[in-house]
């Protein structure tokens, strides 16, 4: 009986590991050079000296996680659909309408953009301060996302 009790934790760990392994989602990691050309161009333009750590392909979309903690989601054509910086950091500018930067600077000074996503209505913008804003495709302010 003592011998059995000695091996009980080991058997429990083996069963737990098997269950966790079988429940993992089907992550499909691909090399960064398999990103569409437009996605690679975006990364080299807006993150020129930042290494790509991982690229996960989910259906026809890609998520690139960068060495600085930023992540960029791309559609199948390589167009960005979401750019996210770690908490307290800002995303680079220049790939979305300049009117968004102008509005944020005028109305929320000192609070840069932490995340920006393309939506059917235009853009969802999360500021470093936690405020969420909505903009039209041309960068006109629509409202605060509640």
Coordinates of C-alpha atoms in Angstrom, one line a residue:
X1 CA 0.0 0.0 0.0
X2 CA 2.9 2.4 0.8
X3 CA 4.4 1.7 -2.6
X4 CA 1.1 2.6 -4.2
X5 CA 0.8 5.8 -2.3
X6 CA 4.3 6.8 -3.4
X7 CA 3.4 6.6 -7.0
X8 CA -0.1 8.1 -6.7
X9 CA 1.2 11.7 -7.3
X10 CA 3.2 10.6 -10.3
X11 CA 0.1 8.8 -11.8
X12 CA -2.0 11.9 -11.1
X13 CA 0.5 14.2 -12.8
X14 CA 0.6 11.9 -15.9
X15 CA -3.2 11.8 -16.2
X16 CA -3.4 15.6 -15.8
X17 CA -0.8 16.2 -18.4
X18 CA -2.6 13.8 -20.8
X19 CA -5.9 15.6 -20.3
X20 CA -4.4 19.1 -20.7
X21 CA -2.6 18.0 -23.9
X22 CA -5.7 16.5 -25.4
X23 CA -7.8 19.7 -24.6
X24 CA -5.4 22.1 -26.1
X25 CA -6.7 24.1 -29.1
X26 CA -5.4 23.5 -32.5
X27 CA -2.8 26.3 -32.7
X28 CA -1.3 26.4 -36.2
X29 CA 2.0 28.3 -35.9
X30 CA 3.7 29.2 -39.1
X31 CA 7.0 30.9 -39.9
X32 CA 6.9 34.7 -40.2
X33 CA 7.9 34.4 -43.9
X34 CA 4.6 32.7 -44.6
X35 CA 2.7 35.9 -43.8
X36 CA 1.2 37.5 -46.9
X37 CA 3.5 40.1 -48.5
X38 CA 1.3 43.0 -47.3
X39 CA 1.5 41.8 -43.7
X40 CA 5.3 41.5 -43.9
X41 CA 5.5 45.0 -45.5
X42 CA 3.3 46.4 -42.7
X43 CA 5.6 44.9 -40.0
X44 CA 8.8 46.1 -41.7
X45 CA 7.3 49.6 -42.0
X46 CA 5.7 50.1 -38.6
X47 CA 7.9 47.8 -36.6
X48 CA 11.2 48.0 -38.5
X49 CA 13.6 46.8 -35.7
X50 CA 11.2 44.4 -33.8
X51 CA 11.5 40.7 -34.3
X52 CA 8.4 38.6 -34.9
X53 CA 8.3 36.0 -32.2
X54 CA 5.3 33.9 -33.3
X55 CA 2.8 33.8 -36.1
X56 CA -0.4 31.9 -35.5
X57 CA -2.7 31.1 -38.4
X58 CA -6.4 30.6 -37.5
X59 CA -8.5 29.9 -40.5
X60 CA -7.7 32.6 -43.0
X61 CA -6.4 35.1 -40.4
X62 CA -2.9 35.6 -38.9
X63 CA -1.8 36.9 -35.5
X64 CA 1.8 38.1 -35.3
X65 CA 3.2 38.5 -31.8
X66 CA 6.3 40.7 -31.7
X67 CA 9.3 40.7 -29.3
X68 CA 8.1 44.0 -27.8
X69 CA 4.8 42.5 -26.7
X70 CA 2.7 44.1 -29.5
X71 CA 0.4 41.9 -31.6
X72 CA -1.0 42.5 -35.0
X73 CA -3.8 40.6 -36.6
X74 CA -4.1 40.3 -40.4
X75 CA -6.7 39.0 -42.8
X76 CA -5.9 36.6 -45.5
X77 CA -4.8 39.4 -47.9
X78 CA -2.3 40.6 -45.3
X79 CA -4.3 43.8 -44.4
X80 CA -4.2 44.7 -40.7
X81 CA -7.4 44.2 -38.8
X82 CA -6.2 44.8 -35.2
X83 CA -3.0 46.3 -33.7
X84 CA -2.6 45.9 -29.9
X85 CA 0.1 47.2 -27.6
X86 CA 0.8 45.9 -24.0
X87 CA -1.0 47.8 -21.2
X88 CA 0.3 51.4 -20.9
X89 CA 2.0 51.4 -24.3
X90 CA 0.8 52.9 -27.6
X91 CA 0.7 51.5 -31.1
X92 CA 2.6 53.3 -33.9
X93 CA 0.7 55.7 -36.0
X94 CA 0.4 56.3 -39.7
X95 CA -1.5 53.3 -40.9
X96 CA -4.9 54.6 -40.0
X97 CA -6.5 58.0 -40.8
X98 CA -4.6 61.0 -39.3
X99 CA -7.9 62.5 -38.2
X100 CA -8.0 59.9 -35.4
X101 CA -4.6 61.0 -34.0
X102 CA -5.7 64.6 -34.2
X103 CA -9.0 63.9 -32.4
X104 CA -7.3 62.0 -29.6
X105 CA -4.5 64.6 -29.2
X106 CA -7.1 67.4 -29.0
X107 CA -9.6 65.7 -26.7
X108 CA -7.5 63.3 -24.7
X109 CA -4.1 64.9 -24.4
X110 CA -1.4 62.5 -23.1
X111 CA -3.5 59.4 -23.7
X112 CA -2.3 57.6 -26.8
X113 CA -3.9 54.7 -28.7
X114 CA -3.3 51.3 -27.0
X115 CA -5.3 49.2 -29.5
X116 CA -7.0 49.9 -32.8
X117 CA -9.3 47.6 -34.8
X118 CA -11.0 47.8 -38.1
X119 CA -14.8 47.3 -37.9
X120 CA -17.7 47.4 -40.3
X121 CA -18.4 51.0 -39.1
X122 CA -14.8 52.1 -39.3
X123 CA -12.4 51.9 -36.3
X124 CA -12.6 51.0 -32.7
X125 CA -9.9 52.7 -30.6
X126 CA -8.9 51.9 -27.1
X127 CA -6.9 54.6 -25.4
X128 CA -4.1 54.0 -22.9
X129 CA -6.5 55.6 -20.3
X130 CA -9.1 52.8 -20.9
X131 CA -11.6 55.0 -22.9
X132 CA -13.0 53.3 -26.0
X133 CA -13.8 55.4 -29.0
X134 CA -15.4 54.8 -32.4
X135 CA -14.5 56.5 -35.7
X136 CA -15.8 56.3 -39.2
X137 CA -13.7 54.9 -42.1
X138 CA -12.5 58.4 -42.8
X139 CA -11.5 59.0 -39.1
X140 CA -14.5 61.2 -38.1
X141 CA -15.4 60.7 -34.4
X142 CA -18.6 58.7 -34.0
X143 CA -18.8 58.3 -30.2
X144 CA -17.6 56.7 -27.1
X145 CA -18.0 52.9 -26.9
X146 CA -19.9 52.1 -23.7

